[in-house]
JSON list of C-alpha atoms in Angstrom, two decimals:
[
{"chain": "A", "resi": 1, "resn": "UNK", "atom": "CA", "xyz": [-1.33, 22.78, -16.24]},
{"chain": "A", "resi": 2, "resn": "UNK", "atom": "CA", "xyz": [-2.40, 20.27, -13.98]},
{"chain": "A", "resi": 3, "resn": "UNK", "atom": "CA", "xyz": [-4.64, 19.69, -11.10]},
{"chain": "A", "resi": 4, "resn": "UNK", "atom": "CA", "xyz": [-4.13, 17.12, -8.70]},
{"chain": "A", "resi": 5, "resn": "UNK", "atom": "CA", "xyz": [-6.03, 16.43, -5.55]},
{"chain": "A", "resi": 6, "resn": "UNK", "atom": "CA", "xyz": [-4.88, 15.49, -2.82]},
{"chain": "A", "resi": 7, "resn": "UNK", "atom": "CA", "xyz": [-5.91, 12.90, -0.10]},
{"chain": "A", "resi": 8, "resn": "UNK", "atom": "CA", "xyz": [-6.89, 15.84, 2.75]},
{"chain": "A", "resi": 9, "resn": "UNK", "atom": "CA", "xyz": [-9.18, 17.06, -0.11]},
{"chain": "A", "resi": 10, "resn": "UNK", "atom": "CA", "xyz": [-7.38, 20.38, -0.75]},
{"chain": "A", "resi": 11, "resn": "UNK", "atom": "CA", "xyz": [-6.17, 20.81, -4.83]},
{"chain": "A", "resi": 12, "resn": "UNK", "atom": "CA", "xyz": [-3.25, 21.53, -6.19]},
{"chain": "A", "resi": 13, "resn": "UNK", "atom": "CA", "xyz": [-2.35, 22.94, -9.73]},
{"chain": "A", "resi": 14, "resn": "UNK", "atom": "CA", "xyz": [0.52, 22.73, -10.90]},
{"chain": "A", "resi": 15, "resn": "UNK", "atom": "CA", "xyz": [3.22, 23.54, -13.86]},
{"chain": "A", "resi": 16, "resn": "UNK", "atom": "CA", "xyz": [4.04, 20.38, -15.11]},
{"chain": "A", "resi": 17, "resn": "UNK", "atom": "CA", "xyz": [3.27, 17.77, -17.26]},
{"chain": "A", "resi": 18, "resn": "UNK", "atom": "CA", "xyz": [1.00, 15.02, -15.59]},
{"chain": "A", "resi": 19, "resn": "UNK", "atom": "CA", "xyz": [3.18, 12.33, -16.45]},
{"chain": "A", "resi": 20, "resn": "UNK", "atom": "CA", "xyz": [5.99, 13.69, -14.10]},
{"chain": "A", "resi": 21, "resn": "UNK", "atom": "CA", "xyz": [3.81, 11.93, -11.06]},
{"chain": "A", "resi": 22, "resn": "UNK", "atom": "CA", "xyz": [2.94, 8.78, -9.90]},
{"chain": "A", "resi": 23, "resn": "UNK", "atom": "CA", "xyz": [-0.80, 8.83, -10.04]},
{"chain": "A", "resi": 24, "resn": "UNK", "atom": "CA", "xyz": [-3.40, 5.98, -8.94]},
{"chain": "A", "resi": 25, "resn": "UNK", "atom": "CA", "xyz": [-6.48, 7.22, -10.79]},
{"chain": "A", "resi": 26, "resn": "UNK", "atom": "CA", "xyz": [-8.25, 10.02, -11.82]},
{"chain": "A", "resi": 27, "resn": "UNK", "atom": "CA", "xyz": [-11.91, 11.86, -10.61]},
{"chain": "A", "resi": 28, "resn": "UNK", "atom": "CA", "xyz": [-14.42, 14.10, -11.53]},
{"chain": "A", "resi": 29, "resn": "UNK", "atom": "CA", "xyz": [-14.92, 15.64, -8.41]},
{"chain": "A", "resi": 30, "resn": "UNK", "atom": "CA", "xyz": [-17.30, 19.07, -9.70]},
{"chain": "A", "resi": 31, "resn": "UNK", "atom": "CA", "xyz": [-18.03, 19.49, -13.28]},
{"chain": "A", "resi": 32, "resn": "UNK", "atom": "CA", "xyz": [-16.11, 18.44, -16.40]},
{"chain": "A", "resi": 33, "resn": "UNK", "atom": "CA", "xyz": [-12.66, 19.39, -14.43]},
{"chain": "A", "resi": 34, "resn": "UNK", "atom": "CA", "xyz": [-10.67, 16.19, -14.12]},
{"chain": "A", "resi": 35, "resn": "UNK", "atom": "CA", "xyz": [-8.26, 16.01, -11.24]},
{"chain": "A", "resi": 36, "resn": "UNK", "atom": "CA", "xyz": [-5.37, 13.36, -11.00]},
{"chain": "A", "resi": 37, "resn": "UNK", "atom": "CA", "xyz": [-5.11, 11.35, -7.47]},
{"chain": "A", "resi": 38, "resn": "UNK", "atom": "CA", "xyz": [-1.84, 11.36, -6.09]},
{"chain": "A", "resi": 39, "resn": "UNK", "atom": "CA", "xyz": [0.13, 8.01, -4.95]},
{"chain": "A", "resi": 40, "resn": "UNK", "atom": "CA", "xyz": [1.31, 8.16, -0.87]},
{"chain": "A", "resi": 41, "resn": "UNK", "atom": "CA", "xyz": [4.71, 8.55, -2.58]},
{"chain": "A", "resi": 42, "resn": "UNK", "atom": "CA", "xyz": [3.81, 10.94, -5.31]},
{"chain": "A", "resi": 43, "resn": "UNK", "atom": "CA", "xyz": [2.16, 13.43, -3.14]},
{"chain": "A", "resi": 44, "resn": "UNK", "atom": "CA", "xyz": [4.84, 13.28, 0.07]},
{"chain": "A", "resi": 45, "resn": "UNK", "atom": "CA", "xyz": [7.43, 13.94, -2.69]},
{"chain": "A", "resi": 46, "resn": "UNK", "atom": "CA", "xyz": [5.68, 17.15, -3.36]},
{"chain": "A", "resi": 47, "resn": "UNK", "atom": "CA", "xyz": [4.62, 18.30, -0.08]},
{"chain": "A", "resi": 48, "resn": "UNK", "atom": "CA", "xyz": [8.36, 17.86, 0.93]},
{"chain": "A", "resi": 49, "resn": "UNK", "atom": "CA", "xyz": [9.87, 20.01, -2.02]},
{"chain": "A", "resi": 50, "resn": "UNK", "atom": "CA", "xyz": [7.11, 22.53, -3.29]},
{"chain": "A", "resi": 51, "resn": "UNK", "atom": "CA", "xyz": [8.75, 25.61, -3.40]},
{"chain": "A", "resi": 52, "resn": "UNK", "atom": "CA", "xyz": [6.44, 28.76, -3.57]},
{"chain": "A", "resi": 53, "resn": "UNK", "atom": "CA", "xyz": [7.92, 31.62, -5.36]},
{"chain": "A", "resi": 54, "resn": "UNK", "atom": "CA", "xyz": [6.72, 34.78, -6.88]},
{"chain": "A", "resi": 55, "resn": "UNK", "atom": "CA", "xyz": [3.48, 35.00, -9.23]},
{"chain": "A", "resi": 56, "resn": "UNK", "atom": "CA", "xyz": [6.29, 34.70, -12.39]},
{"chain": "A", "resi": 57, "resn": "UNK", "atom": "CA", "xyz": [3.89, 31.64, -13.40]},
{"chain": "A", "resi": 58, "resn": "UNK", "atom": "CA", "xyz": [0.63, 33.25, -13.27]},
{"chain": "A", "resi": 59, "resn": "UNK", "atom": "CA", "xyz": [0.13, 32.17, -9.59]},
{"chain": "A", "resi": 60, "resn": "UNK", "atom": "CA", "xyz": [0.67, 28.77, -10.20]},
{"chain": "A", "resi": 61, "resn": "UNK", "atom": "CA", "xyz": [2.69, 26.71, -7.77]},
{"chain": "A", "resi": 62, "resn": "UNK", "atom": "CA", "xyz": [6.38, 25.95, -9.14]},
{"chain": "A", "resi": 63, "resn": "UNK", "atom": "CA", "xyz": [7.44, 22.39, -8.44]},
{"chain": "A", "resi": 64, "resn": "UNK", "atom": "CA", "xyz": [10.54, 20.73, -8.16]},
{"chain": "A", "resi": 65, "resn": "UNK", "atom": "CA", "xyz": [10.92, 17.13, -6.98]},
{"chain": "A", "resi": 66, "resn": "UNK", "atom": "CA", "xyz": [13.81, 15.61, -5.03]},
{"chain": "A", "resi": 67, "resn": "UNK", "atom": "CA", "xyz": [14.56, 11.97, -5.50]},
{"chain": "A", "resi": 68, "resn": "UNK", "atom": "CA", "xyz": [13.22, 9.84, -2.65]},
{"chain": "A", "resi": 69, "resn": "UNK", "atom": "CA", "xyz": [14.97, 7.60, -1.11]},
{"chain": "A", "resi": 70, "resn": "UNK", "atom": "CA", "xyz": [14.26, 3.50, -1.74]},
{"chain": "A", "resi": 71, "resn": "UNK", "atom": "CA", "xyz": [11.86, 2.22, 1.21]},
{"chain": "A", "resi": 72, "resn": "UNK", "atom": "CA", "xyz": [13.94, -0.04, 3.27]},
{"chain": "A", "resi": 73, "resn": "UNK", "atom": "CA", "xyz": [10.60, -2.18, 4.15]},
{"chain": "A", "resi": 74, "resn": "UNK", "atom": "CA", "xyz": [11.25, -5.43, 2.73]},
{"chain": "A", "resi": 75, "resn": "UNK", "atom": "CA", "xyz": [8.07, -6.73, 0.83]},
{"chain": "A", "resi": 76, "resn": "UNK", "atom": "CA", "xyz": [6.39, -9.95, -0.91]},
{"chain": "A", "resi": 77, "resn": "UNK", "atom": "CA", "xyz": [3.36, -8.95, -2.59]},
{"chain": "A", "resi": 78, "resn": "UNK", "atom": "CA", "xyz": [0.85, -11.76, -3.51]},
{"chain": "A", "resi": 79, "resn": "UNK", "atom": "CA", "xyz": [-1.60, -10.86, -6.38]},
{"chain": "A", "resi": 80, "resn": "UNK", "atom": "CA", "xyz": [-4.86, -12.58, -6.80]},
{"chain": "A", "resi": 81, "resn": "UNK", "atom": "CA", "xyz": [-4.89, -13.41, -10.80]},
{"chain": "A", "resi": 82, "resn": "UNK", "atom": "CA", "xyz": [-7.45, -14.46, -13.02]},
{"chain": "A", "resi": 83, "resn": "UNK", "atom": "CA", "xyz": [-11.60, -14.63, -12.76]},
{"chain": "A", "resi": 84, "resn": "UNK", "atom": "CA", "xyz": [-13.10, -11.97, -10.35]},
{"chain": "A", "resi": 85, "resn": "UNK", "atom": "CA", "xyz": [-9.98, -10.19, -10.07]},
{"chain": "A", "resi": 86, "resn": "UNK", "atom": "CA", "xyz": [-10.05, -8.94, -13.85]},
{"chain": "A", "resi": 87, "resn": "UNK", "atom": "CA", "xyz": [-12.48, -5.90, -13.03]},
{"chain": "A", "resi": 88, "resn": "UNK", "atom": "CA", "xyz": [-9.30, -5.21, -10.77]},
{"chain": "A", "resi": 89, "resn": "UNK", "atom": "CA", "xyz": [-6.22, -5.09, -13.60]},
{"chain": "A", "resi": 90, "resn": "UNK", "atom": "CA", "xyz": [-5.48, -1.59, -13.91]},
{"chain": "A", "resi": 91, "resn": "UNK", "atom": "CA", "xyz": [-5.50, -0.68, -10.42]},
{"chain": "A", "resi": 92, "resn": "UNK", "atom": "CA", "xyz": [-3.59, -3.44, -9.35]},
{"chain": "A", "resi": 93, "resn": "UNK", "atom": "CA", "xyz": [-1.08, -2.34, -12.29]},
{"chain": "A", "resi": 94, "resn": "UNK", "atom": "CA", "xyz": [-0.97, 0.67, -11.27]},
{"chain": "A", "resi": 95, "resn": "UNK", "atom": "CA", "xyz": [-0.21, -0.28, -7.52]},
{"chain": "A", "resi": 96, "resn": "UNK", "atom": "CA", "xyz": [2.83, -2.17, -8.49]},
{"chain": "A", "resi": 97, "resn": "UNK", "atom": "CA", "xyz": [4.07, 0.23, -10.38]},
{"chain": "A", "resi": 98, "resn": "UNK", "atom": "CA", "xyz": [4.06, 2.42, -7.14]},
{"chain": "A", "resi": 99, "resn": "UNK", "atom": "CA", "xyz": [5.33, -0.18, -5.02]},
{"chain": "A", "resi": 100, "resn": "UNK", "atom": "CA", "xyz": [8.40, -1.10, -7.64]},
{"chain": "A", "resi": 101, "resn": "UNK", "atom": "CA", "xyz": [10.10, 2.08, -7.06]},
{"chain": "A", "resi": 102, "resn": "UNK", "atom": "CA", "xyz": [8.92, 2.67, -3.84]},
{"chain": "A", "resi": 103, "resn": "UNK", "atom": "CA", "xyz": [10.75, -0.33, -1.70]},
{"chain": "A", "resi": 104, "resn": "UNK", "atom": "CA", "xyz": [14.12, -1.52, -2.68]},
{"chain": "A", "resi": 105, "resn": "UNK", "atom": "CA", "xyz": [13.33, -4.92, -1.53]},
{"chain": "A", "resi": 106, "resn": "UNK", "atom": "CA", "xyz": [10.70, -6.23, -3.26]},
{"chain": "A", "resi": 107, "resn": "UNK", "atom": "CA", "xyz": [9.26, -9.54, -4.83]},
{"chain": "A", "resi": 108, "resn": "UNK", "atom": "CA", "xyz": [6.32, -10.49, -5.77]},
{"chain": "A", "resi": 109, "resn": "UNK", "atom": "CA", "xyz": [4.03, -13.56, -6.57]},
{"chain": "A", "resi": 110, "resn": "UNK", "atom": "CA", "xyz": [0.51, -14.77, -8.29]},
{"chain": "A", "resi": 111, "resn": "UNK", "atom": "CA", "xyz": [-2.00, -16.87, -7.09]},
{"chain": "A", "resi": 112, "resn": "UNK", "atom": "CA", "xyz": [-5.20, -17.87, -7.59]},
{"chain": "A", "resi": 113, "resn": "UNK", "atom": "CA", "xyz": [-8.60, -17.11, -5.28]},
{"chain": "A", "resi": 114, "resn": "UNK", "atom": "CA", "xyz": [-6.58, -18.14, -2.50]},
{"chain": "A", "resi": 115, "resn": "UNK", "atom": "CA", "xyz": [-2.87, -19.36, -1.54]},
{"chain": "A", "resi": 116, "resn": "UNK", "atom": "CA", "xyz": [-2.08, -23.02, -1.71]},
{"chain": "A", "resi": 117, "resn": "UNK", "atom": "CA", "xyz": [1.02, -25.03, -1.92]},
{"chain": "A", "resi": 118, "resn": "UNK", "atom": "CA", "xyz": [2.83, -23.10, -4.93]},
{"chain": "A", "resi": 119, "resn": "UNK", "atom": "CA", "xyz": [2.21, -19.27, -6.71]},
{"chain": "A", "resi": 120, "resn": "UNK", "atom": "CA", "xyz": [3.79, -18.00, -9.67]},
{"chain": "A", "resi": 121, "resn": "UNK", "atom": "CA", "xyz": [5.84, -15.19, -11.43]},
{"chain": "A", "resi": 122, "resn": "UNK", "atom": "CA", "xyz": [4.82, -15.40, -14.86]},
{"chain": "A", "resi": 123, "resn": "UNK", "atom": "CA", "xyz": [1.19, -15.84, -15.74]},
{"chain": "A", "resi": 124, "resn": "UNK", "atom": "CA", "xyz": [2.04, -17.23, -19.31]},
{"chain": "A", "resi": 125, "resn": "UNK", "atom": "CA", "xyz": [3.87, -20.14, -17.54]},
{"chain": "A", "resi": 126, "resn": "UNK", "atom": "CA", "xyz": [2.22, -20.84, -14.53]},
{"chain": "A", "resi": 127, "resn": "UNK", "atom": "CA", "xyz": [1.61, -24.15, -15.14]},
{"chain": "A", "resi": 128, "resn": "UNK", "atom": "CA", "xyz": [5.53, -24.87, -15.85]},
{"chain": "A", "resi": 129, "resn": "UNK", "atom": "CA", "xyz": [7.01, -22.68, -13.32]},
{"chain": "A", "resi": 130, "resn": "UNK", "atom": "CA", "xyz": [5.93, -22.61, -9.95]},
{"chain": "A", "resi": 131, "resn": "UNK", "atom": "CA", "xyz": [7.57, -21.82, -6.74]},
{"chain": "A", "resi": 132, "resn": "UNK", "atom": "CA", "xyz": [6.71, -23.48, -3.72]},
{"chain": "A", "resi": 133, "resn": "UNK", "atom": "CA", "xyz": [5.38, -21.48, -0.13]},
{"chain": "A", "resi": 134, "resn": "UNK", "atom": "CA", "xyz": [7.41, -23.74, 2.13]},
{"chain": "A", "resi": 135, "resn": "UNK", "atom": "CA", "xyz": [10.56, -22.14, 0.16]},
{"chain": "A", "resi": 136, "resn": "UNK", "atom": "CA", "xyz": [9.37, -18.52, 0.10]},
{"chain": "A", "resi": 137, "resn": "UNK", "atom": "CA", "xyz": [9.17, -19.01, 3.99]},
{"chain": "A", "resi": 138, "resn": "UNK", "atom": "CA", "xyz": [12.63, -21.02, 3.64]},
{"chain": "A", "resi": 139, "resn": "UNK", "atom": "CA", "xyz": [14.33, -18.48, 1.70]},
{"chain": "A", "resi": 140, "resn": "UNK", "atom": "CA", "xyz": [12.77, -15.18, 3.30]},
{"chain": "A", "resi": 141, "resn": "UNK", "atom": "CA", "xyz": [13.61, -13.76, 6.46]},
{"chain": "A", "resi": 142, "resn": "UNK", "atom": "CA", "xyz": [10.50, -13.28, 8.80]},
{"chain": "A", "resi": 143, "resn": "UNK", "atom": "CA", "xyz": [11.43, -9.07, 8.70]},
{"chain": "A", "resi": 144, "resn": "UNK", "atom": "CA", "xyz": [9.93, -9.23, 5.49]},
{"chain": "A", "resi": 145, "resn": "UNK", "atom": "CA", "xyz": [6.40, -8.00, 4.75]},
{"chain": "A", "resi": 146, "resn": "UNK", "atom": "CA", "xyz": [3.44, -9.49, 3.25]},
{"chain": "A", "resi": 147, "resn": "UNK", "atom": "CA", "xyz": [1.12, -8.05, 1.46]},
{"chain": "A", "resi": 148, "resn": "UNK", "atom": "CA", "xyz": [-1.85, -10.15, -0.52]},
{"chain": "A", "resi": 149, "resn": "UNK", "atom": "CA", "xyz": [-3.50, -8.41, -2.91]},
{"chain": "A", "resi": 150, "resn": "UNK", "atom": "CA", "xyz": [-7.04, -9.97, -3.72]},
{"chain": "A", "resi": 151, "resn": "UNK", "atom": "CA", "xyz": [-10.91, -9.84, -3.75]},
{"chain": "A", "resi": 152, "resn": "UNK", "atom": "CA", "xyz": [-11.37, -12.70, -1.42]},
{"chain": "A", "resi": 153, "resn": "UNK", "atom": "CA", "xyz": [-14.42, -13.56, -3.12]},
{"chain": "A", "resi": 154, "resn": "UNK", "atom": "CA", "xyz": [-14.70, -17.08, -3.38]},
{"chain": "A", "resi": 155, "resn": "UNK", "atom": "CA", "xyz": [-16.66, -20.55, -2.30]},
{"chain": "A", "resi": 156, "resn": "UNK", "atom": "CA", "xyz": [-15.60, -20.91, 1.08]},
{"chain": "A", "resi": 157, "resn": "UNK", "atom": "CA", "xyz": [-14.59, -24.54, 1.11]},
{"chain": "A", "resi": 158, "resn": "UNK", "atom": "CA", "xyz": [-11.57, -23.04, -1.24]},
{"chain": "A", "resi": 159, "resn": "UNK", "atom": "CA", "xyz": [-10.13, -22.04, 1.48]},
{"chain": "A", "resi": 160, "resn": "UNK", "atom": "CA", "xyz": [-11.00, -24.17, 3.99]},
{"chain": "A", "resi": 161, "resn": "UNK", "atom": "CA", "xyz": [-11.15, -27.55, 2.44]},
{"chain": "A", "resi": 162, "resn": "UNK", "atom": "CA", "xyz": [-8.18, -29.92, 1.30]},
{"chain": "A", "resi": 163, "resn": "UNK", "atom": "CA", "xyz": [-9.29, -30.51, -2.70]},
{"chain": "A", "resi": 164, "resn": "UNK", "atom": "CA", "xyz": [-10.77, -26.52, -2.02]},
{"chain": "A", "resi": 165, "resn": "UNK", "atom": "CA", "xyz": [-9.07, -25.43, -5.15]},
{"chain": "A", "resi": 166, "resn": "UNK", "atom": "CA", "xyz": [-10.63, -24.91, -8.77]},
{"chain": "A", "resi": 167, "resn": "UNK", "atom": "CA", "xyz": [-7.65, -25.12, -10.62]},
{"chain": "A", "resi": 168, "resn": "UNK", "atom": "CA", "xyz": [-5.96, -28.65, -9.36]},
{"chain": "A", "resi": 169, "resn": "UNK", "atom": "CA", "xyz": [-6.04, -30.91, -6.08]},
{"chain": "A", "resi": 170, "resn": "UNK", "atom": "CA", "xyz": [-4.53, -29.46, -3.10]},
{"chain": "A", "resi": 171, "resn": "UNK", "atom": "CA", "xyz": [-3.08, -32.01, -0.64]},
{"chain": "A", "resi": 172, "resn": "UNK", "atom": "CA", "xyz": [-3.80, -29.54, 2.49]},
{"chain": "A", "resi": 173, "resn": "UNK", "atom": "CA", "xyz": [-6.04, -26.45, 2.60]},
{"chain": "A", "resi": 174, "resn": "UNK", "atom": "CA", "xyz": [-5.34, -22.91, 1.89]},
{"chain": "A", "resi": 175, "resn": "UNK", "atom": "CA", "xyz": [-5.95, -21.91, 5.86]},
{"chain": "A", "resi": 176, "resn": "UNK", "atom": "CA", "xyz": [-2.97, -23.99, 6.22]},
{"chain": "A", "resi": 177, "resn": "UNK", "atom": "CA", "xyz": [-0.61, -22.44, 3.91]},
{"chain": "A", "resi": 178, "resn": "UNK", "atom": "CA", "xyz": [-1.71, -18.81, 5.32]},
{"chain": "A", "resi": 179, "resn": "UNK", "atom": "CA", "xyz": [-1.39, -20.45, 9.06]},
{"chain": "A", "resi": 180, "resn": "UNK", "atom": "CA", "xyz": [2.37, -21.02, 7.52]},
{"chain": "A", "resi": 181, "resn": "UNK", "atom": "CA", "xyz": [2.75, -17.53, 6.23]},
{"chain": "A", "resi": 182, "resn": "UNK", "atom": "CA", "xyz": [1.51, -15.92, 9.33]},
{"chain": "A", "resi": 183, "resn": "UNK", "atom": "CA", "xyz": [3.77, -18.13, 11.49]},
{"chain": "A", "resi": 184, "resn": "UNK", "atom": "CA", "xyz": [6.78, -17.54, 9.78]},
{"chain": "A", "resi": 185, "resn": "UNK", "atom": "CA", "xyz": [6.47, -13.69, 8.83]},
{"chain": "A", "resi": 186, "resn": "UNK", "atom": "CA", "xyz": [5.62, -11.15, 11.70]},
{"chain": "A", "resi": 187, "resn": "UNK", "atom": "CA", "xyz": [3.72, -8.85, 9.34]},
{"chain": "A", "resi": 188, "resn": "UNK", "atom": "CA", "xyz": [0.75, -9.45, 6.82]},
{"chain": "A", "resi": 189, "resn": "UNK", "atom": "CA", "xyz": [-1.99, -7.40, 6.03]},
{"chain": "A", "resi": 190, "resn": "UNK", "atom": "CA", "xyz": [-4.75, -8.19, 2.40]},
{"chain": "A", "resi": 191, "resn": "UNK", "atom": "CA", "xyz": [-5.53, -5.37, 0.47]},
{"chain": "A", "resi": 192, "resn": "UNK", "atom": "CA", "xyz": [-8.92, -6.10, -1.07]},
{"chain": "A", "resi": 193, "resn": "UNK", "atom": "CA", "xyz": [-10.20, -3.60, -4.19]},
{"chain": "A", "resi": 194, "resn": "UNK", "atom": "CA", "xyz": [-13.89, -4.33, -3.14]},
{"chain": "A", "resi": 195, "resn": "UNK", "atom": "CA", "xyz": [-15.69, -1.50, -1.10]},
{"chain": "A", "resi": 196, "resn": "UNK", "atom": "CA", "xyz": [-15.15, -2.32, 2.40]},
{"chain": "A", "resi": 197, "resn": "UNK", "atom": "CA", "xyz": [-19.50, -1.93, 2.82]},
{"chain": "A", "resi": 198, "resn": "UNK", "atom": "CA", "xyz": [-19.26, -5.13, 0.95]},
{"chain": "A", "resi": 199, "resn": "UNK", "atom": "CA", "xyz": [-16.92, -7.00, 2.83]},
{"chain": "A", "resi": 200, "resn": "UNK", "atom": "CA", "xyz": [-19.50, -9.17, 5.95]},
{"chain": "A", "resi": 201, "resn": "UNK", "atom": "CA", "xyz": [-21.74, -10.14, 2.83]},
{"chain": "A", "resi": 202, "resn": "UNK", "atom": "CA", "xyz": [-19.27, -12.45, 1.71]},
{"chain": "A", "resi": 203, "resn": "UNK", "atom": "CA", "xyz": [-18.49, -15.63, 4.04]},
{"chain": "A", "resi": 204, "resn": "UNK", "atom": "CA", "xyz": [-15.18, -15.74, 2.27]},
{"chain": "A", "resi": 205, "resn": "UNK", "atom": "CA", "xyz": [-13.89, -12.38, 2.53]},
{"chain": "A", "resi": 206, "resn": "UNK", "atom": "CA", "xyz": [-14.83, -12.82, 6.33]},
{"chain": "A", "resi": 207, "resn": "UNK", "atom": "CA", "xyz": [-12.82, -15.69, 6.80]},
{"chain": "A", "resi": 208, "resn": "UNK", "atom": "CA", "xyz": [-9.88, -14.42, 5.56]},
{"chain": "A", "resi": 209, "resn": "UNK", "atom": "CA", "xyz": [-10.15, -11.28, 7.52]},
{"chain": "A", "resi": 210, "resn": "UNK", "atom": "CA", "xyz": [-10.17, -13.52, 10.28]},
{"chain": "A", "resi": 211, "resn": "UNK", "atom": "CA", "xyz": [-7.41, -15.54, 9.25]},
{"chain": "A", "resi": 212, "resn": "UNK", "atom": "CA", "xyz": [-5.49, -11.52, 8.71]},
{"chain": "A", "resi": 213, "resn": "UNK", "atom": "CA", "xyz": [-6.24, -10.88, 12.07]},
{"chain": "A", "resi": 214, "resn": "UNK", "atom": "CA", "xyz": [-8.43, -8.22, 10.64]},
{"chain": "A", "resi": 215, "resn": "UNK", "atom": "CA", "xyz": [-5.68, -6.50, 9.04]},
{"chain": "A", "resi": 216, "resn": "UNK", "atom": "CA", "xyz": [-7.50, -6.39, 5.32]},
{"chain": "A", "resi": 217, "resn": "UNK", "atom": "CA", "xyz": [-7.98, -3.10, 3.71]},
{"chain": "A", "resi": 218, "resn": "UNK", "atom": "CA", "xyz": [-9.55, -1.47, 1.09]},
{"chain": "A", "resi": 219, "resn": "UNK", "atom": "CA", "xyz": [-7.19, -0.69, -1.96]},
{"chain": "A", "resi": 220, "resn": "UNK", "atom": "CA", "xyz": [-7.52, 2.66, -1.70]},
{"chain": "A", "resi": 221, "resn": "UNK", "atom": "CA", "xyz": [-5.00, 5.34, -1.09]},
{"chain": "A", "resi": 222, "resn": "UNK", "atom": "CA", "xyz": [-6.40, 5.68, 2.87]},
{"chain": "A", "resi": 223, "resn": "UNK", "atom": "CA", "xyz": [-6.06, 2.00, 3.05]},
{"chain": "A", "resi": 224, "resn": "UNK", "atom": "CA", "xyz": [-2.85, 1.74, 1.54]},
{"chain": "A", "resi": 225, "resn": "UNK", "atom": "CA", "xyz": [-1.48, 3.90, 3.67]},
{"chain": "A", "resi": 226, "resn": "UNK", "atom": "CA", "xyz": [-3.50, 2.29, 6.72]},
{"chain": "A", "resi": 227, "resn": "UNK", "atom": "CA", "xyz": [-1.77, -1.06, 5.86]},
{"chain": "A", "resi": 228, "resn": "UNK", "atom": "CA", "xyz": [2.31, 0.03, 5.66]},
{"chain": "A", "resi": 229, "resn": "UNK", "atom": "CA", "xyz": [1.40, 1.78, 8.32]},
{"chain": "A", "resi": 230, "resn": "UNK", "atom": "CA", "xyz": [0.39, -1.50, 10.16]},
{"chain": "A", "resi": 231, "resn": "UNK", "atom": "CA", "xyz": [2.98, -3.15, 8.57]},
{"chain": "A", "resi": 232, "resn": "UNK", "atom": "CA", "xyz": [6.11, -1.27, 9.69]},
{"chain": "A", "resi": 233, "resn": "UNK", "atom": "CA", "xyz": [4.96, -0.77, 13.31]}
]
């Protein structure tokens, strides 16, 4: 048996193994009882085919799940990699697992503290293989979404500032290359793992917020949702 709680705060216990969901992370929410947090996707899977039938399982709900449909949303996620962001591995893990079988049309990218000329696909070879922004915007329609996935915690003159970057000598300035993003694709929203509380005591995170049109949100199931939400409008 498991017990998952979902994001009204009502439980749910069900028949199955735990595995058979998409889960984001787990909580203690009274005692030494641990409840599983449901995905957006896992949980509207089971709202939308929980069947309840006769007490034949001891009262416990009998679930069956229905294959969802790929999300037609087209998506680029951008994940901040590397230095303040390691705290932040498993979720972010765990979010792109979610995301990978939730929209059909997906790709994704790395980056460091902020975006810049080029981003990567493979960590291990980020120095050899780069791709450049000016051909994500060349190659991507502007339907597509963009999502940036990051801390935004950083010297401010890293984003601001031509030479801004730690890691080599940028010609231009990241507010450019977002400028770029923001005027090619109609949609982009940050989703930052820091607590929101956090957010005006960092001059960086509020610049970028700015720069988002203050369309950054906590990675959090609410804020996840709050985000496609934005995003698809």
């Amino acid at each position: 048996m498991a017990q998952y709680l979902l994001r009204d705060g009502s439980q749910v216990t069900v028949a199955l193994d735990p595995s058979a969901f998409d889960v984001l992370s787990y909580e203690r929410p009274s005692g030494q009882e641990v409840y599983a947090v449901l995905s957006v996707k896992a949980e509207r899977a089971i709202l939308k085919s929980v069947n309840f039938e006769p007490p034949k399982n001891a009262g416990y709900l009998d679930i069956k799940m229905v294959p969802e449909r790929s999300n037609a949303v087209k998506v680029i996620v951008l994940f901040d990699v590397g230095g303040s962001m390691d705290p932040y591995i498993k979720i972010c893990e765990e979010l792109f697992s979610a995301i990978k079988t939730e929209f059909k049309h997906l790709e994704y990218f790395y980056f460091h503290n902020s975006i810049y000329e080029s981003v990567w696909k493979d960590n291990r070879r980020r120095s050899q293989e780069r791709f450049l922004v000016q051909d994500i915007i060349n190659k991507y329609s502007s339907d597509y979404k963009i999502i940036v996935v990051g801390d935004a915690t950083m010297a401010p003159y890293e984003i601001t500032n031509s030479g801004g970057s730690i890691e080599h000598w940028n010609e231009e300035p990241s507010v450019t290359w977002i400028n770029r993003l923001s005027e090619h694709f109609n949609n982009m929203a940050w989703l930052n793992p820091v607590p929101d509380d956090h957010w005006d005591y960092s001059s960086s995170v509020c610049i970028l917020k700015d720069l988002f049109d203050d369309r950054m949100y906590p990675l959090t199931l609410k804020g996840l949702e709050n985000a496609m939400g934005e995003l698809t409008k």
